[in-house]
Tab-separated table of C-alpha atoms in Angstrom:
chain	number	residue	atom	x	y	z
A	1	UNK	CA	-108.491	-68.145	-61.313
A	2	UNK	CA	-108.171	-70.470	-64.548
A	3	UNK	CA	-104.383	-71.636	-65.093
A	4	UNK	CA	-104.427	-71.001	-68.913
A	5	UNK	CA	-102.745	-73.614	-71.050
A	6	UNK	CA	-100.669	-72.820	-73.964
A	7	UNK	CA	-101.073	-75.194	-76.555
A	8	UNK	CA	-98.942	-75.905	-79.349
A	9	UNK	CA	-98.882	-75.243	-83.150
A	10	UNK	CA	-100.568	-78.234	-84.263
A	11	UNK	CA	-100.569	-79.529	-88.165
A	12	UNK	CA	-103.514	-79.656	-90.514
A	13	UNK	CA	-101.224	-82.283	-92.580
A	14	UNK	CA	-98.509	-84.303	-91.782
A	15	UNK	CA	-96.347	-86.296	-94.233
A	16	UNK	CA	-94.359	-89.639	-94.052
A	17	UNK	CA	-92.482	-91.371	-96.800
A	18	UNK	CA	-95.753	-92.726	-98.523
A	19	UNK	CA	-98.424	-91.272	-96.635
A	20	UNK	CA	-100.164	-88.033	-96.137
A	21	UNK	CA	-101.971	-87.469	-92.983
A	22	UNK	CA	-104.991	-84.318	-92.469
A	23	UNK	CA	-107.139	-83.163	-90.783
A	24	UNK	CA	-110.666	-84.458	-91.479
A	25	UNK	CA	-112.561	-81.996	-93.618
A	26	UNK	CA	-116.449	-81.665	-94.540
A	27	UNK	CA	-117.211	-84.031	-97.744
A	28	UNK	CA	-114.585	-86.465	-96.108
A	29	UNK	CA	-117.824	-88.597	-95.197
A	30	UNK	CA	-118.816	-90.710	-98.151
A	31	UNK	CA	-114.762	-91.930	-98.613
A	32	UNK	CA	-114.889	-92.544	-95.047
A	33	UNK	CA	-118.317	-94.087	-94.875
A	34	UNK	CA	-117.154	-96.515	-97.928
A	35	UNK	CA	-113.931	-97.631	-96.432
A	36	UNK	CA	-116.076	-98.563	-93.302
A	37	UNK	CA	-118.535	-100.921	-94.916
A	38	UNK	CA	-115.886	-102.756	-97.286
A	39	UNK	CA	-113.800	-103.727	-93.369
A	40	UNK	CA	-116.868	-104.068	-91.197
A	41	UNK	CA	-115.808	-107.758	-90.792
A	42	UNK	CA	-112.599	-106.571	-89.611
A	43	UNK	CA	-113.841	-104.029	-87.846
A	44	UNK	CA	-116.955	-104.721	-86.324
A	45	UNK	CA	-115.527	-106.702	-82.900
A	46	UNK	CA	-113.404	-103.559	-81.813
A	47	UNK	CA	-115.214	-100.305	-82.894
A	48	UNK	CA	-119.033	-99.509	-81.850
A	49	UNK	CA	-119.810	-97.013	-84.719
A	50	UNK	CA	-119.595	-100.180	-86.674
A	51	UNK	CA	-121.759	-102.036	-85.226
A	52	UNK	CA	-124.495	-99.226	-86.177
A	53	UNK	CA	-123.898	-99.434	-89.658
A	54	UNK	CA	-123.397	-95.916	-90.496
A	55	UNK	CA	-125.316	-94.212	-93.716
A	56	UNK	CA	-122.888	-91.972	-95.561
A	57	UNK	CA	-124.881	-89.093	-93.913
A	58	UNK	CA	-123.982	-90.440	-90.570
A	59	UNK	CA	-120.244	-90.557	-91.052
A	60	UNK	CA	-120.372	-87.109	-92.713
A	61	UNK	CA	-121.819	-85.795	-89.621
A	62	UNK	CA	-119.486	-87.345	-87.245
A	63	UNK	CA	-116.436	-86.182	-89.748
A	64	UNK	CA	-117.852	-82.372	-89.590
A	65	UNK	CA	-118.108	-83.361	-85.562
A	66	UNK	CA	-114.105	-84.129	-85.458
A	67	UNK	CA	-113.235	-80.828	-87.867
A	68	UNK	CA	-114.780	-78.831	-85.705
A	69	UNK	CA	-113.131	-81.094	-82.711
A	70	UNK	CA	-109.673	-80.434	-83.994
A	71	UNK	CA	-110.071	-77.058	-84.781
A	72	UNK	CA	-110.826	-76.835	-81.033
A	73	UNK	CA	-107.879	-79.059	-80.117
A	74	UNK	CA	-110.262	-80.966	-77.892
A	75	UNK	CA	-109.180	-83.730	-80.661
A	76	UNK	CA	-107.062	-84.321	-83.186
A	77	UNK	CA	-108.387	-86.752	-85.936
A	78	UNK	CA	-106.142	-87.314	-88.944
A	79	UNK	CA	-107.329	-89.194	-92.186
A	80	UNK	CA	-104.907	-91.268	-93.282
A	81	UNK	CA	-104.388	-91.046	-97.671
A	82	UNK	CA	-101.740	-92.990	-100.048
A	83	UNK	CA	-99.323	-89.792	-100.602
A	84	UNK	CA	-99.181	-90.497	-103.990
A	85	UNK	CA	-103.052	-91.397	-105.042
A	86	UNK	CA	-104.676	-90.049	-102.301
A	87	UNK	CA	-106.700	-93.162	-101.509
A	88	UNK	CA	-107.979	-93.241	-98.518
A	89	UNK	CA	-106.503	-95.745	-96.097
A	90	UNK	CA	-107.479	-95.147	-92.427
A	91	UNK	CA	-108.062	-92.552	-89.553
A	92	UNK	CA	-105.687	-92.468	-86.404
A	93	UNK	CA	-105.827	-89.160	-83.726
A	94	UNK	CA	-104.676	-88.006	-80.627
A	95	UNK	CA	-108.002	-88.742	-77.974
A	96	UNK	CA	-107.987	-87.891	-74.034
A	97	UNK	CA	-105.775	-84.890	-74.436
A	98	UNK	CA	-105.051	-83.156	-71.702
A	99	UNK	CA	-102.905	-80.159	-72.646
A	100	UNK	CA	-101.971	-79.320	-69.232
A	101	UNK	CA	-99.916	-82.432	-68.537
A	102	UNK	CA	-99.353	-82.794	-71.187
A	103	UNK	CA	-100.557	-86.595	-72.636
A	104	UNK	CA	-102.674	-88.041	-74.940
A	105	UNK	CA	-103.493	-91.078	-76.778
A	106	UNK	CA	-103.457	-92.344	-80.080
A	107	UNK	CA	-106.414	-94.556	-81.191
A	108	UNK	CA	-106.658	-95.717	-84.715
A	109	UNK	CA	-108.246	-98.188	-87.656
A	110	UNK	CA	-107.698	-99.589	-91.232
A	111	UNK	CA	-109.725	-100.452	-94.432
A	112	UNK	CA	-109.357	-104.203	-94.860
A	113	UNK	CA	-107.770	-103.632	-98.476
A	114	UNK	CA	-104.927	-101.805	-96.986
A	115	UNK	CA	-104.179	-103.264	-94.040
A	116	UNK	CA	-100.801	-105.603	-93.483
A	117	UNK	CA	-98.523	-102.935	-95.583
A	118	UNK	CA	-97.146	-101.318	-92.723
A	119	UNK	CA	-99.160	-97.813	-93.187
A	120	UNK	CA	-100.665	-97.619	-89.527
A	121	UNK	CA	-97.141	-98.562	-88.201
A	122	UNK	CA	-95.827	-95.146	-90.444
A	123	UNK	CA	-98.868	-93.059	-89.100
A	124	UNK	CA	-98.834	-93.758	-85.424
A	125	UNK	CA	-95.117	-93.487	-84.823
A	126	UNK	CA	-95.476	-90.407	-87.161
A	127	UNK	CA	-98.118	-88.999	-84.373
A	128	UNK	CA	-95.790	-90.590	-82.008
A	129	UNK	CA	-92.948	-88.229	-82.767
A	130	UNK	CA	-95.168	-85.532	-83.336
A	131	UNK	CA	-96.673	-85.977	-79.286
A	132	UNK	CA	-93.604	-86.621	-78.228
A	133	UNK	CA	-91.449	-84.419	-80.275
A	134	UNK	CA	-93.146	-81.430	-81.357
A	135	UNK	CA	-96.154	-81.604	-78.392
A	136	UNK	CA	-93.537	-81.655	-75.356
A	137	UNK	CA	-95.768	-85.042	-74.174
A	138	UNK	CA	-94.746	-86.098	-71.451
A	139	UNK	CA	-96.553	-89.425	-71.709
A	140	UNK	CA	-98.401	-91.084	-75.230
A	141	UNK	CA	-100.845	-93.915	-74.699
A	142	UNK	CA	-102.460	-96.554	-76.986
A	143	UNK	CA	-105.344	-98.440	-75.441
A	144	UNK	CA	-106.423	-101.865	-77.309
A	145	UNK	CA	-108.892	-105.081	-76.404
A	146	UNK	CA	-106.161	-107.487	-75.288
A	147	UNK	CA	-107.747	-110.064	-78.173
A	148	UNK	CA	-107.062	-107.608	-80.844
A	149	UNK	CA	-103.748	-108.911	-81.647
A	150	UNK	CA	-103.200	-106.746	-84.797
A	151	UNK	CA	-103.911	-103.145	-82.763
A	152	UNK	CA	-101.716	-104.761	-80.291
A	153	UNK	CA	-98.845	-104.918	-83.055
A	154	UNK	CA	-98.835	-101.341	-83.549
A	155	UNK	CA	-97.097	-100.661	-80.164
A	156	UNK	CA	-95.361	-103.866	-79.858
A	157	UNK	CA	-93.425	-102.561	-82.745
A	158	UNK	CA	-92.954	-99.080	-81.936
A	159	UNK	CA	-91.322	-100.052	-78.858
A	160	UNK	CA	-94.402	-98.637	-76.713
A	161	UNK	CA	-94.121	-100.831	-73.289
A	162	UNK	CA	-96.911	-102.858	-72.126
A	163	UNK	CA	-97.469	-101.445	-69.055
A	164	UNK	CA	-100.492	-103.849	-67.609
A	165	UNK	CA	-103.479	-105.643	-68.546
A	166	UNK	CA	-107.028	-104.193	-66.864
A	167	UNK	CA	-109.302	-107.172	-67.000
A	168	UNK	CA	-112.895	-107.297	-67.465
A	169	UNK	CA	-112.260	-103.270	-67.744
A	170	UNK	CA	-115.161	-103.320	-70.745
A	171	UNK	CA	-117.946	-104.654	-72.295
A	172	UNK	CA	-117.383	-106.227	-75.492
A	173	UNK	CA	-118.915	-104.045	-78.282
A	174	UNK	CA	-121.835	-106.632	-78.815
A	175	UNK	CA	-122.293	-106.096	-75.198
A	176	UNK	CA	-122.339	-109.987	-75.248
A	177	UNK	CA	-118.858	-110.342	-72.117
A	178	UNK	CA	-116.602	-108.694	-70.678
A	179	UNK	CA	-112.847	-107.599	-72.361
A	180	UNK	CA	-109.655	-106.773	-70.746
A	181	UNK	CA	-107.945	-103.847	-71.984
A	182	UNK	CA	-104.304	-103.379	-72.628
A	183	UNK	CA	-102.578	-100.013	-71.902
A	184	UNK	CA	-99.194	-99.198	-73.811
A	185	UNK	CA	-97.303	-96.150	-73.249
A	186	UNK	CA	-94.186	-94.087	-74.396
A	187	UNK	CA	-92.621	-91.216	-72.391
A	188	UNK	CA	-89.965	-88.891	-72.098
């Protein structure tokens, strides 16, 4: 017999002092899609769905794929917006839940024009808390290539501890070498 897991109450929206974090939604796509191609210099060396230059249609798709994901609490995407225009800024989540532990991770990204303000350092230790707090998590994780120094920042900052370095653990997204990958964690 099946051990059923309770999961928690888990928030379509979450608020921090200047941003407002949801749920992705259908016709989230084309905002999505645009952010993408202005930072795909940025972006490009740590994310593969960049490297396939994604049509709007594309990233509509995969943001109906990750409603329907976090309606299932398999995962729980959250679009990050400017509180007070509602410009879109950046997507963070909880990936690799597993409810029954519970733990999780948090993976994220920025648009280029908003990156260095601090937001992604307000939404992660926002999801932080929330795993932590609110989840009952018993461990959080953030993996990162150990070359991408600003994702590194993120839980440098928040106090997350370094906990080792796998090396050549993947392939670079160009498939071109091999990466080492650095796992961070926070527990209770």
């Amino acid at each position: 017999m099946e051990k059923k897991v309770k999961i928690p109450e888990v928030p379509e929206e979450l608020f921090t002092e200047r941003l407002k974090l949801r749920m992705p939604k259908p016709g989230d796509g084309k905002v999505i899609n645009a952010a993408i191609k202005a930072s795909v210099d940025e972006l490009k060396p740590w994310l593969g769905f960049v490297l396939e230059d994604p049509s709007p249609a594309d990233t509509e798709i995969n943001t109906m794929e990750a409603h329907i994901l976090f309606l299932k609490r398999e995962n729980l995407r959250y679009l990050i917006f400017d509180k007070e225009t509602d410009e879109f800024i950046g997507s963070t989540g909880f990936h690799n839940i597993e409810w029954d532990m519970p733990k999780m991770e948090i993976g994220y990204w920025i648009s280029t024009a908003q990156s260095g303000k601090g937001y992604m350092m307000e939404a992660v230790s926002t999801l932080t808390d929330l795993a932590l707090n609110s989840f009952g998590c018993r461990r959080v994780e953030i993996l990162c290539d150990a070359e991408n120094l600003k994702s590194r920042a993120v839980p440098e900052k928040l106090g997350y501890v370094l906990e080792g370095v796998l090396h050549n653990d993947e392939l670079s997204v160009d498939g071109k070498r091999l990466t080492d990958t650095c796992i961070y964690a926070k527990w209770q």
